[in-house]
Every structure is written in structure tokens, then in C-alpha cells.
Coordinates of C-alpha atoms in Angstrom, one line a residue:
Chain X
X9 CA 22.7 -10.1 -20.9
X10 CA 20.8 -10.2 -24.1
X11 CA 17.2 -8.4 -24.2
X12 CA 15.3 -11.9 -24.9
X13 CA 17.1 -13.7 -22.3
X14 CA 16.8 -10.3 -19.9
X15 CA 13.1 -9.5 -21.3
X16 CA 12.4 -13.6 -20.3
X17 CA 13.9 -12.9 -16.7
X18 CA 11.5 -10.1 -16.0
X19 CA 8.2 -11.8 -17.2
X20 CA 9.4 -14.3 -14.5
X21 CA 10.1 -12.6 -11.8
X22 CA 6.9 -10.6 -12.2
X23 CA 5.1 -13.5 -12.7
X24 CA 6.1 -15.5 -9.5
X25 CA 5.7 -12.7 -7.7
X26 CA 2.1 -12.0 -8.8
X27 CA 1.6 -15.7 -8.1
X28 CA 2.1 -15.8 -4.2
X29 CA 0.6 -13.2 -3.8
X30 CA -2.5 -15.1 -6.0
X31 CA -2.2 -18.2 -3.9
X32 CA -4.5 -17.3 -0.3
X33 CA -6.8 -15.8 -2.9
X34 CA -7.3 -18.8 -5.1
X35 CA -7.1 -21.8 -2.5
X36 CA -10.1 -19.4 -0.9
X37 CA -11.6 -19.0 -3.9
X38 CA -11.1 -23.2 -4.7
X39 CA -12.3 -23.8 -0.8
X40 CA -15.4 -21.4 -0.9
X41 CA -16.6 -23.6 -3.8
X42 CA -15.7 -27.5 -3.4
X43 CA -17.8 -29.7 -0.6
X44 CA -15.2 -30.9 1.2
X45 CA -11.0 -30.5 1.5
X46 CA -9.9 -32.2 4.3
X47 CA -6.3 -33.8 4.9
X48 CA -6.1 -33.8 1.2
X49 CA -4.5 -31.9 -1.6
X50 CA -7.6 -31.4 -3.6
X51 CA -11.0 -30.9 -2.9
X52 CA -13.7 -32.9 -4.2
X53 CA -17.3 -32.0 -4.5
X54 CA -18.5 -28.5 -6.2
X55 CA -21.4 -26.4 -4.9
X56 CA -22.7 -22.7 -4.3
X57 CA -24.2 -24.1 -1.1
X58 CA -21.7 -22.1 1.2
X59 CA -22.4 -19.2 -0.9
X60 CA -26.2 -19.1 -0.6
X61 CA -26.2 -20.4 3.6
X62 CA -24.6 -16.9 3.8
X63 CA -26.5 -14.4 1.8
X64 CA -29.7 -16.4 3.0
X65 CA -28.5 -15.5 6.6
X66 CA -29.7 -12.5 8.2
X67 CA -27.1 -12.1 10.6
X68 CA -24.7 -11.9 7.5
X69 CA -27.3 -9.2 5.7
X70 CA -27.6 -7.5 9.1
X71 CA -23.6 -6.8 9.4
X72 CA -23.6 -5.8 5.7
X73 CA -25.9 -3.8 5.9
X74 CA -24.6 -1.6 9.2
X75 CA -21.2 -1.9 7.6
X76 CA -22.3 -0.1 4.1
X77 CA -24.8 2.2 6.4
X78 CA -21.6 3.5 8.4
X79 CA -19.4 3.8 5.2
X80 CA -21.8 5.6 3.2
X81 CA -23.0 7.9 6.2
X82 CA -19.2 8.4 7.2
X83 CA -17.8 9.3 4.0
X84 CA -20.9 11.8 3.0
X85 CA -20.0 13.6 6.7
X86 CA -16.2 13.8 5.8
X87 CA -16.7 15.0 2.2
X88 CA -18.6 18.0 3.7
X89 CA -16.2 18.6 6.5
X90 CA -12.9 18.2 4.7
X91 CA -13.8 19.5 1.2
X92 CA -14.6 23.2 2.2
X93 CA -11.7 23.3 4.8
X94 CA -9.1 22.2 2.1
X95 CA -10.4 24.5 -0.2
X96 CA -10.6 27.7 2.1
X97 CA -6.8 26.7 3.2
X98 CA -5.5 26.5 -0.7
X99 CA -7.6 29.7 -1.6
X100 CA -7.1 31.9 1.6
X101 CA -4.4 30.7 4.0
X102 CA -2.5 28.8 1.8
X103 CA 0.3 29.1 4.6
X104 CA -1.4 26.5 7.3
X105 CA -1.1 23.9 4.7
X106 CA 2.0 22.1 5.9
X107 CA 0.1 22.3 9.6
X108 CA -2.9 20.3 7.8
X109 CA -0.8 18.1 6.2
X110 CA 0.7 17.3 9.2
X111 CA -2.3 16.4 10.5
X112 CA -4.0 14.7 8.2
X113 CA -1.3 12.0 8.6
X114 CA -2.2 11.3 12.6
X115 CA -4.4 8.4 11.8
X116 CA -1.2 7.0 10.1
X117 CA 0.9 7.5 12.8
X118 CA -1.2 6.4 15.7
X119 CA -2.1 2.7 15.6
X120 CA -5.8 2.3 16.2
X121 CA -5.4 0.0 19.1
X122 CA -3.4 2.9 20.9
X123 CA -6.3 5.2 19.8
X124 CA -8.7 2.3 21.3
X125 CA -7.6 3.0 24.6
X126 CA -8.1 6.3 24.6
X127 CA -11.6 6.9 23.3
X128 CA -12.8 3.7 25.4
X129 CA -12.4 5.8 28.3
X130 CA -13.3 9.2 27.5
X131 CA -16.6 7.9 26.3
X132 CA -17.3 5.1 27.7
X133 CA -19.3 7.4 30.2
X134 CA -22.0 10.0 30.8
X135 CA -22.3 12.7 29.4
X136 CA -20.9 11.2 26.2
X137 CA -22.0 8.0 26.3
X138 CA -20.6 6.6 23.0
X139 CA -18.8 3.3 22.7
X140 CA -21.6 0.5 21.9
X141 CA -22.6 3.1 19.4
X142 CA -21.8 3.5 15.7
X143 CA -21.4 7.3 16.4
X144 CA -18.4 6.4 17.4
X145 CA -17.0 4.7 15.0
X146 CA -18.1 7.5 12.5
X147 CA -16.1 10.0 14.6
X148 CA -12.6 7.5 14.1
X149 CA -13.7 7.2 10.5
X150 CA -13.7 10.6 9.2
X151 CA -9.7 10.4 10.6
X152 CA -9.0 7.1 8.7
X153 CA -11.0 8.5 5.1
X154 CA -9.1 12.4 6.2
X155 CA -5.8 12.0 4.3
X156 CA -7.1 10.4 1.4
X157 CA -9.9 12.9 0.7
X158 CA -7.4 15.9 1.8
X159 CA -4.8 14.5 -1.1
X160 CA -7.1 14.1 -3.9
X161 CA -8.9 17.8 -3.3
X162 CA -5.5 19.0 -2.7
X163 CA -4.1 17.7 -6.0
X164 CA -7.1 18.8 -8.2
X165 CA -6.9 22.4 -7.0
X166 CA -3.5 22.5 -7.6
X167 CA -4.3 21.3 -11.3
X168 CA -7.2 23.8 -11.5
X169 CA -6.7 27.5 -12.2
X170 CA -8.2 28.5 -8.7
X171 CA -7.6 32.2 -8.4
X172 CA -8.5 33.1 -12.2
X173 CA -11.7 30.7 -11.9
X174 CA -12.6 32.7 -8.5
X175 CA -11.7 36.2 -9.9
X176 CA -13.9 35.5 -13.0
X177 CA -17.0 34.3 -11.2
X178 CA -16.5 37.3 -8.7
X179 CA -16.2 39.5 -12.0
X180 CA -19.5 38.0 -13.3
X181 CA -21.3 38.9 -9.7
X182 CA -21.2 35.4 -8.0
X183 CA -20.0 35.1 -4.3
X184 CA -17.8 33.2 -3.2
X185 CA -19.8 30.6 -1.6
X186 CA -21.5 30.2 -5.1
X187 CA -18.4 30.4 -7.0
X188 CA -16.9 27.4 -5.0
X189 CA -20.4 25.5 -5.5
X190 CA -20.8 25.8 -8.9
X191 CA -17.7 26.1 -10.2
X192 CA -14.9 24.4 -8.3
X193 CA -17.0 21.7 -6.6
X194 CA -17.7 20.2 -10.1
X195 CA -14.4 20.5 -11.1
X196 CA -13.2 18.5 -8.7
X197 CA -16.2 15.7 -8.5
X198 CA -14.0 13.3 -10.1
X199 CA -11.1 13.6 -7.6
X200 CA -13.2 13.5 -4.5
X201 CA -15.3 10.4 -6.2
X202 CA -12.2 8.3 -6.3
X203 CA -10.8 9.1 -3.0
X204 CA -14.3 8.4 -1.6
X205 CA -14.6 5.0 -3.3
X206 CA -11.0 4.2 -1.9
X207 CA -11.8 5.6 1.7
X208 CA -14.9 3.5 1.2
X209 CA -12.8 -0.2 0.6
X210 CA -10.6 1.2 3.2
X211 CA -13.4 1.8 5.9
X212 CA -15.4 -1.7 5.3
X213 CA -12.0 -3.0 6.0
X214 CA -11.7 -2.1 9.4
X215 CA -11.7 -4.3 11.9
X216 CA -10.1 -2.9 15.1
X217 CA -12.5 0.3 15.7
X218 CA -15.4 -1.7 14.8
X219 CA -14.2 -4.6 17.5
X220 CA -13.0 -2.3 20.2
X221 CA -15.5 -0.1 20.8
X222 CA -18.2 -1.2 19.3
X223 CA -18.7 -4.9 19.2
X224 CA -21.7 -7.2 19.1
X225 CA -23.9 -4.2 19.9
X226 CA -23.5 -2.6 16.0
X227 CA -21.6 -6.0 14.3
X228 CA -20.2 -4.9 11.1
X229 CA -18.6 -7.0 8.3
X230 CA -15.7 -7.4 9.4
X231 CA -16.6 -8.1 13.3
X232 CA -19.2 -10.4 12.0
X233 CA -16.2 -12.4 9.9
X234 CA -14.7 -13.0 13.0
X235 CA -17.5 -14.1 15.1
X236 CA -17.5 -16.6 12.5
X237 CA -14.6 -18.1 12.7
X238 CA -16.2 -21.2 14.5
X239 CA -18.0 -22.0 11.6
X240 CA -17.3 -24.2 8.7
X241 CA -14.1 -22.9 6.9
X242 CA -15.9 -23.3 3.5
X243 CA -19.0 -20.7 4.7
X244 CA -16.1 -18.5 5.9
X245 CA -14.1 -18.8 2.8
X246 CA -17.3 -18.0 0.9
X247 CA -17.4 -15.0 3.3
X248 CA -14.3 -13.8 2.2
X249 CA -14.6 -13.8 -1.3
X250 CA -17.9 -12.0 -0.9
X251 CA -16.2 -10.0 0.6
X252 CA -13.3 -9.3 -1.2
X253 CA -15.7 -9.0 -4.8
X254 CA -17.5 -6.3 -3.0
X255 CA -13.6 -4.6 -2.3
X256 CA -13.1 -5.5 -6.2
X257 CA -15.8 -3.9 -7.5
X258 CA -15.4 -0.4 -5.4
X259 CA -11.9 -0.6 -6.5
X260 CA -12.6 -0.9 -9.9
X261 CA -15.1 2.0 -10.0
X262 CA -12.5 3.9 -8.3
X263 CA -9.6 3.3 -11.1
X264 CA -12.7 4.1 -13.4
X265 CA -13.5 7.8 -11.6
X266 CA -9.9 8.9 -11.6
X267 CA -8.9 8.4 -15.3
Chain M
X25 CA -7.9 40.4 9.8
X26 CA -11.2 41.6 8.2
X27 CA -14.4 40.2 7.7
X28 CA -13.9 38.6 4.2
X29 CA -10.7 37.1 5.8
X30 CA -12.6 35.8 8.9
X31 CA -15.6 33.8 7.5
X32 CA -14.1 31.5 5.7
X33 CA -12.3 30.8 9.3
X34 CA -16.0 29.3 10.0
X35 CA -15.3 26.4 7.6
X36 CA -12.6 25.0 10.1
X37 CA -14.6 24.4 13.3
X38 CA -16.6 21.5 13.0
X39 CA -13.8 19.7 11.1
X40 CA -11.4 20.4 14.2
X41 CA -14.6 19.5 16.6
X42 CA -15.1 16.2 14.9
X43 CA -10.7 15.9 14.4
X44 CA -10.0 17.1 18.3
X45 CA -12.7 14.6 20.1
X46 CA -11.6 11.3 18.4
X47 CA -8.0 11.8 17.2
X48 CA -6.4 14.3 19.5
X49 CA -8.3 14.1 22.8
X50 CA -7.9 10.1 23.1
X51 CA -4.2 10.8 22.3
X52 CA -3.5 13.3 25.2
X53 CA -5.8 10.9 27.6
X54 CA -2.8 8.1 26.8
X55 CA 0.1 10.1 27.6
X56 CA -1.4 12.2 30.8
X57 CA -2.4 9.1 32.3
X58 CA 0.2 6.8 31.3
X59 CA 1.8 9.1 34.4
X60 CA -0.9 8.8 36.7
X61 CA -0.4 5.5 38.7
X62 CA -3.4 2.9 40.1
X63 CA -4.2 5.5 43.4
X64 CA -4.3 8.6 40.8
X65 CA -1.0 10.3 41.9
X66 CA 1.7 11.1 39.5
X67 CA 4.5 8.7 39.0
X68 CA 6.3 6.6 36.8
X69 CA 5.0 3.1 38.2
X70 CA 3.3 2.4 34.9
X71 CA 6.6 2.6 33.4
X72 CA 8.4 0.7 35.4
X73 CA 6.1 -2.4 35.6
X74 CA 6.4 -2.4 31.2
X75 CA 10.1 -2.3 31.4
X76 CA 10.7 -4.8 34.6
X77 CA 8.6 -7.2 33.1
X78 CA 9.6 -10.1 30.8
X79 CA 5.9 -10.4 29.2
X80 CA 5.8 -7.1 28.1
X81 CA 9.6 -7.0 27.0
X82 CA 8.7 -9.9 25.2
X83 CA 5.6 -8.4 23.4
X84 CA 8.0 -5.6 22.1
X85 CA 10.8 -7.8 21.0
X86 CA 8.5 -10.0 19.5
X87 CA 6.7 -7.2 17.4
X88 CA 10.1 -6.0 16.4
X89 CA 11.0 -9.1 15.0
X90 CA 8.1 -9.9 13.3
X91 CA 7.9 -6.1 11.8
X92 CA 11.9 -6.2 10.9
X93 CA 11.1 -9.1 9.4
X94 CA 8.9 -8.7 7.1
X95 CA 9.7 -5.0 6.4
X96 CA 12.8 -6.1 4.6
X97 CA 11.3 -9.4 3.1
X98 CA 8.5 -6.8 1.8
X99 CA 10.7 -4.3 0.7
X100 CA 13.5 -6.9 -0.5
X101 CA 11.0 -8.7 -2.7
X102 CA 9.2 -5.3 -3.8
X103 CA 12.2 -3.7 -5.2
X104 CA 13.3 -7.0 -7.5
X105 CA 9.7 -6.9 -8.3
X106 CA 9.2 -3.0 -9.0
X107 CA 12.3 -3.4 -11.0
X108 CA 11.4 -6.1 -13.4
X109 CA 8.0 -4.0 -13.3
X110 CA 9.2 -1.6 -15.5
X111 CA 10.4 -3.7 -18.2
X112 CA 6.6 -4.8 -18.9
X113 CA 4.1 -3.7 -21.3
X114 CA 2.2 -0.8 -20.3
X115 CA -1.5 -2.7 -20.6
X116 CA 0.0 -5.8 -19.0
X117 CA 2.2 -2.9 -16.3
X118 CA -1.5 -1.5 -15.5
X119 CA -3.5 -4.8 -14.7
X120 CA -0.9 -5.6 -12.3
X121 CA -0.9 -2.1 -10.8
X122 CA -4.3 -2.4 -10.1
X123 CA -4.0 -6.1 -9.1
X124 CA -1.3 -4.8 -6.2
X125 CA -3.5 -1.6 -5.3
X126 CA -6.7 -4.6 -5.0
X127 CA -4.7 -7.1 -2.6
X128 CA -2.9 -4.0 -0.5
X129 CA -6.3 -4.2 0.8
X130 CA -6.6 -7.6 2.1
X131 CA -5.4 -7.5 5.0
X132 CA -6.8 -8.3 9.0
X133 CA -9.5 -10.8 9.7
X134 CA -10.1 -12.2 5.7
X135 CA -6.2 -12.8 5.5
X136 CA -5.8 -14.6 8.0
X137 CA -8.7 -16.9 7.7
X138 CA -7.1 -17.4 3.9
X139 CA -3.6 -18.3 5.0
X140 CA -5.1 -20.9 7.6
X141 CA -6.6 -22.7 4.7
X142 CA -3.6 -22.7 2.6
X143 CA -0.6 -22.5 5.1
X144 CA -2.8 -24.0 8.4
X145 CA -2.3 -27.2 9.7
X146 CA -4.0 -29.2 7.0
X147 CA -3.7 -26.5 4.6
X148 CA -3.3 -27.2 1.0
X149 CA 0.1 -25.9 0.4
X150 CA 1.2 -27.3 4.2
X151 CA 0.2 -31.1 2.4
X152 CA 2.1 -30.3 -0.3
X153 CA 5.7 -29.3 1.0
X154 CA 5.0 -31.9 3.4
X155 CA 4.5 -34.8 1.1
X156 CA 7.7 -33.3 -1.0
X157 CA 9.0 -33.8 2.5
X158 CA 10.4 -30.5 2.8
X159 CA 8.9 -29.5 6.1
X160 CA 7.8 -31.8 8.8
X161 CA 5.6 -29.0 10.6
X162 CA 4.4 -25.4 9.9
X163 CA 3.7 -23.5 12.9
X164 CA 1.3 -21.0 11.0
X165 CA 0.6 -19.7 14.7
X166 CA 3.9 -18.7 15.9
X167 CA 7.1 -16.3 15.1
X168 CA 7.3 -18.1 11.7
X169 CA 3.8 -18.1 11.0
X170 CA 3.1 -14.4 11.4
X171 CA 6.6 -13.1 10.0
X172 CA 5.2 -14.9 6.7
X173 CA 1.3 -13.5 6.7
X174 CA 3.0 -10.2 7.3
X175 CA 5.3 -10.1 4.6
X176 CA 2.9 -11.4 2.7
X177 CA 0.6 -7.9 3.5
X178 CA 4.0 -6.0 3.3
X179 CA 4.4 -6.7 -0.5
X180 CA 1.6 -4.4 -2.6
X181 CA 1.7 -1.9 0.2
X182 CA 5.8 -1.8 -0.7
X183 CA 5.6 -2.0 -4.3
X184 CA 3.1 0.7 -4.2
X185 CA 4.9 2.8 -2.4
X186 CA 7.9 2.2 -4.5
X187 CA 7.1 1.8 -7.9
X188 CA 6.7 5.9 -8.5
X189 CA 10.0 6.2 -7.3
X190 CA 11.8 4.0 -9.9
X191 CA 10.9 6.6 -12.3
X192 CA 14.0 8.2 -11.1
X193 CA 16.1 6.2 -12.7
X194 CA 16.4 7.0 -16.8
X195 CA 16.5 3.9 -18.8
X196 CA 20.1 6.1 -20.2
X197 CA 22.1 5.4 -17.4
X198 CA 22.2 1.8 -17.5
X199 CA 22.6 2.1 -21.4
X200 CA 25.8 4.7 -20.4
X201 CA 27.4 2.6 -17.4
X202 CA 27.0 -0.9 -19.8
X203 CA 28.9 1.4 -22.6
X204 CA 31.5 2.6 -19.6
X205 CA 32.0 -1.3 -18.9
X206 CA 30.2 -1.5 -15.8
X207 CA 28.7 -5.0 -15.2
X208 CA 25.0 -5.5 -14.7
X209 CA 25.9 -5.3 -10.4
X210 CA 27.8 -2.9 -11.0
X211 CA 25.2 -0.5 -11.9
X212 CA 22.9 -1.5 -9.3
X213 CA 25.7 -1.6 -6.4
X214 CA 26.8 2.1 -7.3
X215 CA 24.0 3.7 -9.4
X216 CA 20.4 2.4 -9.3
X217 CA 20.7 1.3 -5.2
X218 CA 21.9 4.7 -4.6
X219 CA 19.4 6.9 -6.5
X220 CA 16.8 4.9 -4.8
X221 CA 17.9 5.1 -1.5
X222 CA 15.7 7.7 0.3
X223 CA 12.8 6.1 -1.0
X224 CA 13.7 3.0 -0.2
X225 CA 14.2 3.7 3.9
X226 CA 10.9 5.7 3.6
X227 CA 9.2 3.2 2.6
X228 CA 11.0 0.6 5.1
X229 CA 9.7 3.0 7.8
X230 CA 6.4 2.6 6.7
X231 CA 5.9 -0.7 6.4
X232 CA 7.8 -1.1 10.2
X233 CA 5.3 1.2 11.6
X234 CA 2.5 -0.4 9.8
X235 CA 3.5 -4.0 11.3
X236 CA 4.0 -2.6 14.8
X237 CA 0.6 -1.4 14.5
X238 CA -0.8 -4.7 12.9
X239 CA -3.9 -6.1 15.4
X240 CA -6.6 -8.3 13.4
X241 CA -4.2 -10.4 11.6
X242 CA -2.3 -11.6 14.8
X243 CA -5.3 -11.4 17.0
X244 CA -7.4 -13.7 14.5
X245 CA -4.9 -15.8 13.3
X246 CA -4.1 -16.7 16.8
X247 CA -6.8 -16.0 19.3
X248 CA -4.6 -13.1 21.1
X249 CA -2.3 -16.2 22.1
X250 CA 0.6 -14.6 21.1
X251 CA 2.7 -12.3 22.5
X252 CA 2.9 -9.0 20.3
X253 CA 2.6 -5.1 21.7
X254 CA -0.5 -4.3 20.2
X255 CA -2.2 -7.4 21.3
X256 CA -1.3 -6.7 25.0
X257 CA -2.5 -3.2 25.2
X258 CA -5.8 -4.5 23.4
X259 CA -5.7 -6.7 26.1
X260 CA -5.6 -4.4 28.9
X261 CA -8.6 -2.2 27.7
X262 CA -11.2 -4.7 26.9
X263 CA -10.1 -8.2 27.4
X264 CA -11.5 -11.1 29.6
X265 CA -9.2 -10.0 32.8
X266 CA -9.6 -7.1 34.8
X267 CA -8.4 -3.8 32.6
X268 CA -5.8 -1.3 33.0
X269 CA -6.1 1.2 31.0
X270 CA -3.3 3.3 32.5
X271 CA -0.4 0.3 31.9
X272 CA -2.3 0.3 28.4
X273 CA -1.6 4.0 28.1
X274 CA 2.3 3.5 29.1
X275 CA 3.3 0.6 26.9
X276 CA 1.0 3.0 24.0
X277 CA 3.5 5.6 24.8
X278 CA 6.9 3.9 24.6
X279 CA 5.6 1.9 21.1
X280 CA 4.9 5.5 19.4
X281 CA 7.8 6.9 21.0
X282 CA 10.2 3.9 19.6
X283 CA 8.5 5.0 16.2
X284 CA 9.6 8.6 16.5
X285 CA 12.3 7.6 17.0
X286 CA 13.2 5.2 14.4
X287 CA 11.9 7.7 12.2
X288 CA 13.9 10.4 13.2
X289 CA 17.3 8.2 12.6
X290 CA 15.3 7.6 8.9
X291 CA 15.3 11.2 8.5
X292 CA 19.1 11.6 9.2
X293 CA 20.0 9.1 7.3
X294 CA 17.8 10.4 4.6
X295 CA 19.4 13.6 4.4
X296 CA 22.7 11.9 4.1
X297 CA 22.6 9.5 1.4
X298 CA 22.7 10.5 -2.3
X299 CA 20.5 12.7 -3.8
X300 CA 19.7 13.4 -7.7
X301 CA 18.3 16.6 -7.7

């Protein structure tokens, strides 16, 4: 095969496959935008109307704003419970780390439905009364955003000069609780930012937690998008491309904090 | 172990607090009670109503099907992709990196609202291969329906998990095999197919286990109407009927024990086929 002809293949192939996966994203895009598509093959009619009867609805701003409420306050708890245990295992037991690796891949392995049917009935009672709640959901959380924080810390210490860095500061008459504050923390802000922006996409993205356990009593995004699905497909196509910008954008920031 | 070893020790309980209430405690409350029978006595009776009924050997083969499916469509149509990947410039290489890493996250609810416009009844591209009269119907709500919105979720998540792996293979060896004679198949057949072996049935695992586990899309795309594993045990913890959480704990049990084991036949295989280093 000659490089043009070979070169011409792989712009193709690339190409097409870029394009189906393009296609539910554009005819959403097309249908969030256009008046009417029935039982044709166009639409006809452009307007924004979709787009403003949804951010002008308070139910909408209501689920967005519990969704980004739960992310935020989930992802600040996890970064303060999983940064410091990483660290102490890579600095002083660096021997449990395949046991923490292990773990950290759990949420992977368990479906959350299978999860579901556990935690509905452990605390779905007194004395911990939690399902209804977003407690809850913060709880499953910290286990979905645990293996991406865990391999981005894990990664930058590996890249940092840990022991010499700690030695020093211990030489210059910091402890160690100061040394990892002021000198390893910031050298792995950027890491942990990027991980936390993808944890973040990743957590306004979930939908079975949020359904399960708790429902119409704390209606996030994505619980809200379903209760929806009665309405006019143009408001929820609208829905989902506000929905997927807001994805765009964090994902884009993320890409940004890990160069 | 002395003090300066044992404070740091500190760090570690509220992570396994937070880790041992909502990921291992709901996990040993599925498998002790998927033993525990409607009067609270030990027995198997769980077990044997899942595998002496056709509706829940139905859910399972039907989530099989649908993950098998679209685990090897994904992974089939990742690896031509990944490989013609390569061959593109690195700007235009890193816009669609970040492209596949963007739409690995639409998934659930806002996919399958999106395929019911374009692939629903009256959906665009449903008009379109109709009036080209190459289908007569879609069924966007059935076997076919969901084996295509999976794949379609399979791709990124494949080619992301692939594409590092390609880097295996040195742009030399084709240049050497091509000067040996071998044909373009050749290489691939006995060479490049090889190399890429373990990451290719690592990565099959993980997109089977990731559509056995699959909930929103199915349940939105077709109101819990059909019959998949996931959507049955959903069903027996909060649905409309009455609940049982223990028959919901036993089919939980055999779906994540099916996955051990699939993945313990990956890792043998693993081990055996080639390896570079």
C-alpha cells in the first residue's frame, strides 16, 4: 500500500468513526434548537425557546443546584480523606499499597445497583436514618471519586522526590505535618485539581445512587432529566445539551490543570 | 511500632469509616442475606427460585447478550480505530483524544433520550434508512435497540482504554516484516494482534463488566420493560411491587460471581498469550 493511498485510509476510518459517534450529539443539538421535527427528516422552525423554558424553571435550577452542592461538598470531603491516607501509605507503609489499590477499585467492580440494595436496607432505618438524604449519596460518592483521586496523588508522588523533599524540610526544622502542607500539598495541587474536575463530570453524571436512594426527596440533575422525560423532546434535548456543555466545560478545565 | 510510626496510622480511620459503611458493609449485607430465606433461617431458597425461574434466567442471558455484544463491537471497532489513530497528526491525534475522553462520559439518562430522537420511532436517522428502504422497523426498545446504544457507549471507553497500549507496537516492525515479505495481514495476524493481546482481553473484560452493570440507559430507554439483571434487582428493592430484598441480594451474588469468574479465565488466558517484555 502506498502512504497516500494508506495515509487517505486512515483519515477515513478515523473520520467515520468520529462521526457516529457525533451523530446522537448533533441531531440533539439540531432538535434542542428547531420548533418542530416531527415524522420528517428535517426540522423547521429555529428558536432558543426550549433553552430559556428550562433555565427560567426553578425545578431545573433547583436539581442543578443540589447536584453541583453534592459534587462540590463530596469532592472537598474526599480530597481531605484520601489525600493524606495516600500520602502517609507512599511515605510510611509503602507496603499496604497493593491492599489500597485493591480497594480503591471496589466501586469498579460492584455495580451500583448491587450496592443499591445493600445500603437501602442498612439505612433505611433508625438509628441511621439515611436514604431520602443526600448524606447518603455523599457517602457512595467518595467511593465512585476514590480511584481517580488515589491515581493522580499516587502518580505525582511517584514523580516527586518524596523522601529528599521530607528529609530537607525535617533538616530545616519543619514537622512532618508541616512539611506535607507546605511542601508536598502544593506540589501536587495540579494532579489532585484534575482528578477532582474529572471525579466532578463523573459524579453529576450519576444517575443510579441519586435514583435509588435518594429520589424526589433531593432531585439532582440527572434524576430531574428523567422525571422529565414526559415533556416535550425539544425542552429535554435542550436539557441535554445543557447538560453536556456543563460536562464540556469541566472537562476542558481538567485537560487544562493536567498539562 | 513506635510513636512516629503510629500517628500517621490516625490518617486512615475516617477514610476506612466513610469506605466500610457505604462500600463494604452494603456488600456483606448482600451476600449474608442472600442465604437467609423469607422466615430468616438459613437456606438456599433464594437461590433456587433465580435459577428455577425462566424470568430471571432470561434477565441474565439477556444481559449477556447484550454485554457480549457490544463488548466485541466496542472493542472490534476501537482497535481499527486506535490503529488508524496513530497515523494522525499529533494536534489533530489530541482533539480527538479529548473528543473520546468528552463522549466516554455520555452515558445513562442523556444517551438514551438522544438515541430516541435519532434512532426512535420517528427518529431522524430511523426516516432516513427507512425512506432508502433499508429497514422497515427499528425496534430501538428491544435486544437490537440496546445492543446498539451500548456499543455505542462501549466505543470511547474502549479506545481509551486501548489507545496507550498501541504504543507497544514500534512503527520498525511493520517497516521489518514488509522488508521480510510479509503482507499487510500478515503482520497484523502474527505480529501486531499478538503484541496486543493482553490488552486487548483486559479491556474486553471491562467493557463486559461495565455492560452487565449498565442501569440508566436500559431503565430510561425502556421504562424497566425489559428484561436485563440489573433491572430486576433494581426492581426488587424499590419498584412498584412488593420488595425482596433477599432474592435481590441472591441474583446480586451470582452476577458478581459470573464476573469473577470471567475474569479469572481473562487472567489465565492472559498469562498465556504472548508477551514482549
Amino acid at each position: 500500500m502506498s502512504t497516500k493511498r494508506a495515509m487517505a485510509y486512515h483519515y477515513s476510518v478515523t473520520c467515520f468513526i468520529y462521526f457516529l459517534l457525533l451523530i446522537p450529539l448533533l441531531a440533539t443539538l439540531v432538535y434542542s434548537l428547531c420548533d418542530q421535527w416531527g415524522a420528517t427528516i428535517l426540522p423547521s422552525g429555529f428558536t432558543f425557546k426550549w433553552y430559556i423554558q428550562l433555565w427560567t424553571d426553578p425545578r431545573f435550577l433547583t436539581a442543578l443546584y443540589h447536584s453541583m452542592t453534592l459534587a462540590v461538598g463530596t469532592l472537598i470531603l474526599s480530597a481531605v480523606l484520601i489525600v493524606p491516607c495516600v500520602f502517609v501509605v507512599f511515605y510510611y507503609y509503602p507496603k499496604l499499597d497493593t491492599g489500597l489499590n485493591i480497594l480503591t477499585l471496589l466501586p469498579f467492580a460492584i455495580p451500583p445497583v448491587v450496592s443499591s440494595v445493600g445500603l437501602l436496607q442498612l439505612y433505611s432505618d433508625y438509628p441511621l436514618l439515611l436514604t431520602g438524604t443526600p448524606w447518603i449519596l455523599v457517602g457512595c460518592y467518595v467511593g465512585i471519586a476514590l480511584p481517580f483521586i488515589y491515581r493522580a496523588v499516587n502518580n505525582n508522588l511517584r514523580a516527586l522526590n518524596v523522601h529528599d523533599l521530607m528529609d530537607a524540610a525535617r533538616l530545616l526544622g519543619a514537622s512532618s505535618t508541616q512539611a506535607f502542607f507546605k511542601l508536598i500539598l502544593p506540589n501536587i495541587r495540579k494532579g489532585l485539581m484534575a482528578s477532582l474536575f474529572l471525579s466532578f463530570s463523573f459524579l453529576i453524571g450519576e444517575f443510579v445512587f441519586a435514583n435509588l436512594l435518594a429520589g424526589a426527596n433531593f432531585e439532582t440533575l440527572q434524576v430531574y432529566l428523567y422525571n422529565m422525560q414526559q415533556n416535550s423532546s425539544h425542552f429535554t434535548s435542550a436539557l441535554v445539551i445543557s447538560y453536556f456543555s456543563i460536562t464540556l466545560i469541566l472537562t476542558l478545565l481538567a485537560t487544562r490543570f493536567n498539562r | 511500632m513506635n510513636n512516629r510510626l503510629c500517628r500517621p496510622f490516625l490518617v486512615f480511620i475516617p477514610f476506612f469509616i466513610i469506605l466500610g459503611l457505604f462500600q463494604l458493609a452494603p456488600l456483606v449485607w448482600v451476600v449474608i442475606n442472600s442465604f437467609i430465606n423469607n422466615d430468616g433461617h438459613w437456606s438456599l431458597a433464594n437461590y433456587q427460585q433465580v435459577v428455577s425461574s425462566p424470568f430471571y434466567r432470561q434477565a441474565f442471558t439477556h444481559s449477556f447478550l447484550v454485554s457480549i455484544f457490544s463488548a466485541v463491537a466496542g472493542l472490534l471497532i476501537a482497535t481499527i480505530g486506535c490503529a488508524s489513530l496513530r497515523h494522525m497528526q499529533g494536534k489533530i491525534r489530541n482533539i480527538m483524544i479529548a473528543f473520546t475522553n468528552m463522549t466516554s462520559n455520555f452515558a445513562g439518562v442523556p444517551l438514551a433520550f438522544a438515541f430516541i430522537i435519532v434512532l426512535g420511532f420517528n427518529g431522524a436517522i430511523t426516516l432516513i434508512l427507512r425512506k432508502w428502504g433499508w429497514i422497515n422497523s427499528f425496534d430501538l426498545y428491544g435486544t437490537q435497540g440496546l445492543s446498539v446504544v451500548y456499543t455505542y457507549f462501549q466505543i470511547p471507553l474502549a479506545m481509551l482504554l486501548l489507545y496507550p497500549a498501541f504504543d507497544a507496537l514500534k512503527v520498525d516492525w511493520e517497516e521489518a516484516a514488509s522488508l521480510l515479505g510479509a503482507s499487510h495481514r500478515y503482520y497484523w495476524q502474527h505480529i501486531a494482534l499478538p503484541v496486543l493481546s493482553p490488552a486487548l482481553l483486559g479491556t474486553f473484560i471491562i467493557l463486559l463488566a461495565n455492560g452487565l452493570g449498565t442501569y440508566a440507559t436500559a431503565y430510561t430507554l425502556t421504562s424497566g420493560n425489559y428484561n436485563l439483571v440489573t433491572v430486576r434487582i433494581a426492581n426488587l428493592v424499590a419498584g412498584d411491587l412488593f420488595l425482596q430484598p433477599n432474592l435481590a441480594a441472591a441474583i446480586s451474588v451470582i452476577l458478581m460471581s459470573l464476573l469473577i469468574f470471567i475474569t479469572c479465565v481473562n487472567q489465565w488466558l492472559v498469562k498465556r498469550s504472548y508477551h514482549v517484555y
